Tab-separated table of C-alpha atoms and ligand atoms in Angstrom:
chain	number	residue	atom	x	y	z
A	1	MET	CA	72.135	74.016	109.575
A	2	LYS	CA	70.168	76.506	111.646
A	3	LYS	CA	69.118	79.860	110.121
A	4	GLN	CA	67.898	82.813	112.205
A	5	LEU	CA	67.120	86.425	111.377
A	6	PHE	CA	69.835	88.580	112.969
A	7	GLY	CA	68.528	92.014	111.945
A	8	ASN	CA	68.114	94.482	109.094
A	9	ILE	CA	70.693	96.822	107.648
A	10	TYR	CA	71.042	98.866	104.434
A	11	GLY	CA	67.518	97.709	103.466
A	12	LYS	CA	68.473	94.035	103.632
A	13	GLU	CA	67.818	91.159	105.997
A	14	VAL	CA	70.826	89.733	107.778
A	15	TYR	CA	70.893	86.107	108.900
A	16	LYS	CA	72.858	84.119	111.417
A	17	PHE	CA	73.678	80.530	110.471
A	18	THR	CA	74.857	77.840	112.870
A	19	LEU	CA	77.126	75.166	111.423
A	20	THR	CA	78.144	72.137	113.447
A	21	ASP	CA	79.835	68.767	113.223
A	22	GLY	CA	78.420	67.728	116.600
A	23	LYS	CA	81.597	68.740	118.449
A	24	VAL	CA	82.457	72.241	117.228
A	25	SER	CA	79.779	74.798	116.257
A	26	ALA	CA	80.206	78.113	114.454
A	27	GLU	CA	77.811	81.036	114.050
A	28	ILE	CA	78.260	82.980	110.826
A	29	VAL	CA	76.521	86.292	110.180
A	30	THR	CA	75.780	87.405	106.603
A	31	TYR	CA	76.758	90.997	107.493
A	32	GLY	CA	80.509	91.069	106.977
A	33	GLY	CA	80.644	87.271	106.873
A	34	ALA	CA	81.492	87.519	110.555
A	35	VAL	CA	82.277	84.477	112.655
A	36	ARG	CA	80.138	85.520	115.629
A	37	ALA	CA	80.715	82.506	117.864
A	38	LEU	CA	82.799	79.355	117.880
A	39	TYR	CA	81.816	76.764	120.483
A	40	VAL	CA	84.507	74.248	121.404
A	41	PRO	CA	84.755	71.666	124.223
A	42	ASP	CA	87.479	72.354	126.800
A	43	LYS	CA	89.616	69.766	128.634
A	44	ASP	CA	86.675	68.847	130.906
A	45	GLY	CA	84.197	68.645	128.022
A	46	LYS	CA	82.602	71.978	128.959
A	47	ILE	CA	81.654	74.135	125.970
A	48	LYS	CA	83.541	77.437	125.574
A	49	ASP	CA	82.927	80.173	123.008
A	50	VAL	CA	86.452	81.007	121.807
A	51	VAL	CA	85.861	84.092	119.627
A	52	LEU	CA	84.906	87.665	120.454
A	53	GLY	CA	81.615	88.921	119.013
A	54	TYR	CA	78.622	91.163	119.593
A	55	GLU	CA	75.049	90.572	120.674
A	56	THR	CA	73.469	92.762	117.972
A	57	LEU	CA	73.885	93.686	114.328
A	58	GLU	CA	74.046	97.390	115.212
A	59	GLU	CA	77.133	96.761	117.376
A	60	TYR	CA	78.831	95.105	114.398
A	61	ARG	CA	78.100	98.187	112.281
A	62	VAL	CA	79.203	100.900	114.710
A	63	ASN	CA	82.247	99.382	116.415
A	64	ASP	CA	85.834	99.375	115.192
A	65	GLY	CA	88.125	96.362	115.431
A	66	TYR	CA	86.596	94.119	112.711
A	67	LEU	CA	85.463	91.419	115.171
A	68	GLY	CA	85.264	88.089	113.321
A	69	ALA	CA	84.859	89.814	109.964
A	70	LEU	CA	85.732	88.855	106.457
A	71	ILE	CA	88.302	91.373	105.216
A	72	GLY	CA	88.681	92.651	101.644
A	73	ARG	CA	89.433	93.605	98.990
A	74	VAL	CA	92.858	93.994	100.547
A	75	GLY	CA	93.646	92.990	104.099
A	76	ASN	CA	96.128	95.040	106.154
A	77	ARG	CA	97.582	98.376	105.060
A	78	ILE	CA	98.354	99.887	101.688
A	79	GLY	CA	100.908	102.643	102.219
A	80	LYS	CA	99.661	106.196	101.504
A	81	GLY	CA	96.440	104.595	100.219
A	82	LYS	CA	97.650	104.310	96.650
A	83	PHE	CA	99.255	101.984	94.138
A	84	SER	CA	99.984	101.700	90.438
A	85	LEU	CA	98.747	98.959	88.161
A	86	ASN	CA	99.257	98.691	84.398
A	87	GLY	CA	100.641	102.250	84.348
A	88	ARG	CA	97.687	103.837	86.154
A	89	GLU	CA	97.614	105.167	89.692
A	90	TYR	CA	94.707	104.156	91.938
A	91	VAL	CA	93.831	106.270	94.972
A	92	LEU	CA	92.067	104.653	97.935
A	93	ALA	CA	90.406	106.034	101.060
A	94	LYS	CA	92.914	106.858	103.792
A	95	ASN	CA	90.868	105.251	106.571
A	96	ASP	CA	93.870	104.504	108.794
A	97	ASN	CA	94.762	107.628	110.790
A	98	GLY	CA	94.110	109.670	107.637
A	99	LYS	CA	97.340	108.370	106.136
A	100	ASN	CA	97.012	104.833	104.799
A	101	SER	CA	94.374	102.416	103.573
A	102	LEU	CA	93.336	99.646	105.980
A	103	HIS	CA	91.338	96.446	105.434
A	104	GLY	CA	89.592	97.470	102.213
A	105	GLY	CA	88.750	101.099	102.981
A	106	ASN	CA	85.841	102.992	104.538
A	107	SER	CA	83.302	100.321	103.690
A	108	GLY	CA	85.199	97.095	103.172
A	109	PHE	CA	83.810	93.567	102.827
A	110	ASN	CA	83.224	93.556	106.609
A	111	ASP	CA	80.518	96.193	106.029
A	112	LYS	CA	78.593	94.381	103.263
A	113	VAL	CA	75.513	92.206	103.447
A	114	TRP	CA	76.535	88.989	101.665
A	115	ASP	CA	74.184	86.770	99.668
A	116	TYR	CA	73.940	83.232	100.962
A	117	GLU	CA	73.440	79.751	99.629
A	118	ILE	CA	73.245	76.549	101.659
A	119	ILE	CA	75.115	73.718	99.986
A	120	GLY	CA	74.554	70.578	102.045
A	121	GLU	CA	76.231	71.325	105.375
A	122	LYS	CA	78.273	74.225	103.922
A	123	LEU	CA	77.397	77.907	103.826
A	124	LYS	CA	78.426	79.888	100.763
A	125	LEU	CA	78.467	83.696	100.976
A	126	SER	CA	78.812	85.788	97.826
A	127	TYR	CA	79.369	89.423	97.060
A	128	VAL	CA	79.991	91.389	93.878
A	129	SER	CA	82.291	94.348	94.427
A	130	ALA	CA	81.704	96.963	91.729
A	131	ASP	CA	84.452	98.360	89.521
A	132	GLY	CA	85.873	101.357	91.416
A	133	GLU	CA	84.441	100.352	94.817
A	134	GLU	CA	86.633	101.944	97.509
A	135	GLY	CA	88.938	102.985	94.653
A	136	PHE	CA	89.879	99.473	93.507
A	137	PRO	CA	89.873	98.623	89.788
A	138	ALA	CA	87.600	96.048	88.089
A	139	GLU	CA	84.462	94.247	89.152
A	140	LEU	CA	85.302	91.453	91.568
A	141	LYS	CA	83.021	88.479	92.219
A	142	VAL	CA	83.828	86.915	95.597
A	143	SER	CA	82.551	83.782	97.260
A	144	VAL	CA	83.476	82.397	100.649
A	145	VAL	CA	82.483	78.919	101.820
A	146	TYR	CA	82.297	78.153	105.541
A	147	SER	CA	82.125	74.600	106.863
A	148	VAL	CA	82.611	72.794	110.166
A	149	GLU	CA	84.068	69.302	109.830
A	150	ASP	CA	86.300	67.057	111.941
A	151	GLY	CA	86.556	69.638	114.726
A	152	ALA	CA	87.579	72.425	112.342
A	153	LEU	CA	86.094	75.617	110.962
A	154	LYS	CA	87.228	75.841	107.360
A	155	ILE	CA	87.009	79.017	105.252
A	156	GLU	CA	87.510	78.763	101.479
A	157	TYR	CA	87.827	82.015	99.528
A	158	GLU	CA	87.425	82.405	95.754
A	159	ALA	CA	87.299	85.410	93.471
A	160	VAL	CA	87.347	86.364	89.788
A	161	SER	CA	87.540	89.825	88.229
A	162	ASP	CA	86.672	91.308	84.850
A	163	GLY	CA	89.941	93.274	84.732
A	164	ASP	CA	93.299	93.266	86.514
A	165	THR	CA	93.020	94.145	90.186
A	166	VAL	CA	94.536	93.501	93.619
A	167	ILE	CA	93.215	91.131	96.278
A	168	ASN	CA	94.141	89.838	99.744
A	169	LEU	CA	91.233	88.284	101.644
A	170	THR	CA	91.305	87.122	105.241
A	171	ASN	CA	89.236	86.628	108.381
A	172	HIS	CA	89.635	88.857	111.431
A	173	SER	CA	88.495	86.588	114.292
A	174	TYR	CA	89.794	87.469	117.743
A	175	PHE	CA	90.422	84.221	119.594
A	176	ASN	CA	90.435	83.760	123.323
A	177	LEU	CA	90.912	80.045	123.886
A	178	ASP	CA	90.017	80.336	127.570
A	179	GLY	CA	86.640	81.724	126.467
A	180	GLU	CA	85.537	85.116	125.133
A	181	GLY	CA	85.375	87.707	127.879
A	182	SER	CA	87.703	85.749	130.180
A	183	GLY	CA	90.360	88.479	130.316
A	184	ASP	CA	93.539	89.017	128.318
A	185	ILE	CA	95.348	86.488	126.135
A	186	LEU	CA	98.838	87.010	127.604
A	187	ASP	CA	98.958	83.465	129.057
A	188	THR	CA	97.970	81.840	125.762
A	189	VAL	CA	100.835	79.776	124.389
A	190	ILE	CA	101.460	80.147	120.687
A	191	ARG	CA	103.742	78.684	118.049
A	192	ILE	CA	104.129	80.200	114.579
A	193	ASP	CA	106.107	78.341	111.935
A	194	ALA	CA	108.069	81.303	110.554
A	195	ASP	CA	111.757	82.236	110.499
A	196	LYS	CA	111.115	85.792	109.302
A	197	ILE	CA	108.732	88.716	109.584
A	198	THR	CA	108.128	91.731	107.331
A	199	PRO	CA	109.011	94.668	109.619
A	200	THR	CA	107.102	97.945	109.450
A	201	ASP	CA	107.746	101.640	109.932
A	202	LYS	CA	106.017	103.559	112.726
A	203	GLU	CA	102.790	103.835	110.717
A	204	LEU	CA	102.812	100.018	110.520
A	205	ILE	CA	103.631	100.074	106.797
A	206	THR	CA	105.973	97.474	105.308
A	207	HIS	CA	108.516	98.476	102.686
A	208	GLY	CA	109.712	95.225	101.112
A	209	ASP	CA	112.038	94.264	103.989
A	210	PHE	CA	112.469	90.952	105.771
A	211	MET	CA	113.776	90.436	109.304
A	212	SER	CA	114.870	87.222	111.014
A	213	VAL	CA	113.001	86.354	114.222
A	214	GLU	CA	116.186	84.856	115.718
A	215	ASN	CA	116.987	86.448	119.100
A	216	THR	CA	113.944	88.729	118.919
A	217	PRO	CA	110.635	88.730	120.878
A	218	HIS	CA	109.007	87.695	117.574
A	219	ASP	CA	110.488	84.207	117.685
A	220	PHE	CA	107.527	81.829	118.158
A	221	ARG	CA	109.144	78.819	116.472
A	222	GLU	CA	109.007	77.097	119.844
A	223	PRO	CA	105.734	77.467	121.819
A	224	LYS	CA	105.828	80.593	124.000
A	225	LYS	CA	103.335	82.619	126.022
A	226	ILE	CA	102.104	85.676	124.096
A	227	GLY	CA	102.809	87.782	127.201
A	228	LYS	CA	106.379	86.627	127.747
A	229	ASP	CA	108.151	89.211	125.560
A	230	ILE	CA	105.234	91.446	124.515
A	231	ASP	CA	106.418	94.489	126.442
A	232	CYS	CA	110.091	94.270	125.398
A	233	LYS	CA	111.478	97.587	124.276
A	234	THR	CA	112.035	96.827	120.614
A	235	GLU	CA	111.150	99.144	117.760
A	236	GLN	CA	108.641	96.714	116.181
A	237	LEU	CA	106.779	96.090	119.461
A	238	GLU	CA	106.748	99.762	120.392
A	239	PHE	CA	105.343	100.853	117.011
A	240	ALA	CA	102.332	98.569	117.492
A	241	GLY	CA	102.037	98.448	121.286
A	242	GLY	CA	102.516	94.662	121.149
A	243	PHE	CA	102.459	92.056	118.389
A	244	ASP	CA	100.997	93.272	115.110
A	245	THR	CA	103.276	91.559	112.676
A	246	ASN	CA	103.179	89.703	109.402
A	247	TYR	CA	105.043	86.399	109.703
A	248	VAL	CA	106.662	84.932	106.586
A	249	LEU	CA	105.444	81.365	106.896
A	250	ASN	CA	107.788	78.455	106.287
A	251	GLY	CA	106.837	75.908	103.641
A	252	THR	CA	104.190	76.032	100.951
A	253	GLY	CA	100.810	74.431	100.314
A	254	PHE	CA	98.068	73.749	102.838
A	255	ARG	CA	99.987	73.100	106.061
A	256	ASN	CA	99.910	73.650	109.816
A	257	ILE	CA	101.220	77.207	110.176
A	258	ALA	CA	100.480	77.952	113.831
A	259	THR	CA	99.163	76.363	117.021
A	260	ALA	CA	97.767	78.092	120.100
A	261	VAL	CA	96.807	76.697	123.505
A	262	GLY	CA	94.528	78.197	126.146
A	263	THR	CA	96.363	77.500	129.392
A	264	LYS	CA	93.217	77.431	131.550
A	265	SER	CA	90.845	75.606	129.155
A	266	GLY	CA	93.392	73.237	127.617
A	267	ILE	CA	91.828	74.031	124.227
A	268	VAL	CA	94.336	73.643	121.404
A	269	MET	CA	93.823	75.369	118.065
A	270	ASP	CA	95.843	74.272	115.030
A	271	VAL	CA	95.724	76.739	112.143
A	272	TYR	CA	96.163	75.405	108.618
A	273	SER	CA	96.539	77.575	105.541
A	274	ASP	CA	97.956	77.713	102.033
A	275	GLN	CA	98.885	81.383	102.509
A	276	ALA	CA	102.416	82.820	102.514
A	277	GLY	CA	101.848	85.003	105.568
A	278	VAL	CA	99.912	85.436	108.773
A	279	GLN	CA	99.279	88.654	110.693
A	280	PHE	CA	99.712	87.880	114.362
A	281	TYR	CA	97.873	90.680	116.162
A	282	SER	CA	97.616	90.697	119.949
A	283	GLY	CA	94.578	93.013	120.091
A	284	ASN	CA	96.576	96.039	121.210
A	285	PHE	CA	94.106	98.563	119.785
A	286	LEU	CA	91.014	96.837	121.137
A	287	GLY	CA	89.381	99.509	123.292
A	288	GLU	CA	86.932	98.617	126.049
A	289	ARG	CA	83.539	97.565	124.719
A	290	LYS	CA	80.493	95.447	125.434
A	291	GLY	CA	80.562	91.991	123.872
A	292	LYS	CA	78.187	89.008	123.680
A	293	ASN	CA	76.515	87.475	126.744
A	294	GLY	CA	77.287	90.468	128.961
A	295	SER	CA	81.042	90.121	128.361
A	296	VAL	CA	83.317	93.132	128.410
A	297	TYR	CA	86.315	93.150	126.075
A	298	ASN	CA	89.492	95.097	126.675
A	299	LYS	CA	92.920	95.645	125.143
A	300	ARG	CA	94.496	92.234	124.388
A	301	GLY	CA	91.237	90.438	125.135
A	302	GLY	CA	91.749	88.328	122.003
A	303	PHE	CA	94.429	87.577	119.402
A	304	CYS	CA	94.127	87.308	115.626
A	305	LEU	CA	95.902	85.031	113.193
A	306	GLU	CA	94.975	86.613	109.872
A	307	THR	CA	96.253	84.321	107.118
A	308	GLN	CA	97.158	86.539	104.196
A	309	GLY	CA	99.549	87.768	101.524
A	310	PHE	CA	102.193	90.194	102.792
A	311	PRO	CA	101.009	93.699	103.765
A	312	ASN	CA	101.451	96.470	101.200
A	313	ALA	CA	102.618	93.863	98.633
A	314	VAL	CA	101.056	95.919	95.851
A	315	ASN	CA	103.744	98.554	96.521
A	316	CYS	CA	106.625	96.143	97.294
A	317	GLN	CA	108.144	94.137	94.448
A	318	GLU	CA	110.090	92.034	96.972
A	319	TYR	CA	106.847	90.402	98.192
A	320	PRO	CA	104.714	87.810	96.355
A	321	SER	CA	102.275	89.554	94.028
A	322	GLN	CA	98.629	90.115	94.972
A	323	ILE	CA	97.605	91.086	91.460
A	324	LEU	CA	94.646	89.127	90.182
A	325	LYS	CA	94.647	89.077	86.392
A	326	LYS	CA	91.409	89.385	84.469
A	327	GLY	CA	89.743	85.971	84.221
A	328	ASP	CA	92.168	84.229	86.618
A	329	LYS	CA	90.810	82.578	89.743
A	330	TYR	CA	91.950	83.629	93.223
A	331	ARG	CA	91.646	80.774	95.678
A	332	THR	CA	92.840	80.368	99.264
A	333	VAL	CA	91.882	78.129	102.204
A	334	THR	CA	92.329	78.438	105.970
A	335	ALA	CA	91.127	76.056	108.692
A	336	TYR	CA	91.081	76.365	112.484
A	337	ARG	CA	91.076	72.879	114.007
A	338	PHE	CA	90.326	72.315	117.714
A	339	ARG	CA	91.421	69.508	119.998
B	401	GAL	C1	94.697	94.325	112.404
B	401	GAL	C2	95.850	95.244	112.159
B	401	GAL	C3	95.924	96.203	113.336
B	401	GAL	C4	94.608	96.926	113.526
B	401	GAL	C5	93.478	95.918	113.587
B	401	GAL	C6	92.116	96.560	113.603
B	401	GAL	O1	94.573	93.410	111.357
B	401	GAL	O2	97.030	94.507	111.993
B	401	GAL	O3	96.977	97.112	113.138
B	401	GAL	O4	94.414	97.833	112.495
B	401	GAL	O5	93.504	95.065	112.480
B	401	GAL	O6	91.900	97.280	114.756
């Protein structure tokens, strides 16, 4: 494993680690646990970097969009930035248009310098989130293990708390399977193994509802280009300006939940997860910015498959609970396998 200094922030040194199995290589940054690069061979054996990222640490700190970042304590939105637990109301920062809480608040896990430990060929990042951080109850000890094996980047998340709390960790990589900076992802073909989604209101907040994908642009049960139906005039697509939807995944356990194919590169990515949901986000809010290697990123320049619990579950009894009880262990695994 290669270790390089990436910069300094908040009085701490930040490192970039390179993990490889000889075929696929991943760069992980200890600021925000970000997956900065993911090098994969294309159909001709040429190496392509299939995730969006920045050249410098400062760009990670100042830009929006959560490129490659580890998200927590709670991924996606919590409506009105509040929830009740054990009879007490908790108030969070309203960092999403001043109305709702998004991706852990003003300074979520994407904005922390994580401690690191090298365990053989694996990289373990750890962070202790203090009781009350960003408004969340209880001290939470989090560790995330990254490894590259058999053509796959695997991310294993674990957490324990010293009191009851809420948790929903994920990774916010923007994939472009034809190579980062190669334009939009509308020609990427994707399949998502889900019969239902959890629809949102116009502020992108879910309210405990389910909606069948049948006869809607959201049906990706058979492989389909992301761009095929993205501009259809449906309420859900108009609210988000494209896909920005939690899919209710079929099946349980660690399983193949989605597959995407870069039509130019021939790179196929199979996503495996034990999660109940995945946020399929087509990068609609990604404003123009400078990326790595002189690349320029624009709207829909990458897509995310954020494996997760359902958005706003802490306020919706209809959805699987995201409450972590004192002393219990939270554990979830996602892998992105390339062929
Ligand atoms: C996604 C979310 C989008 C947007 C994006 C960050 O996970 O679904 O609505 O907030 O993060 O720009």
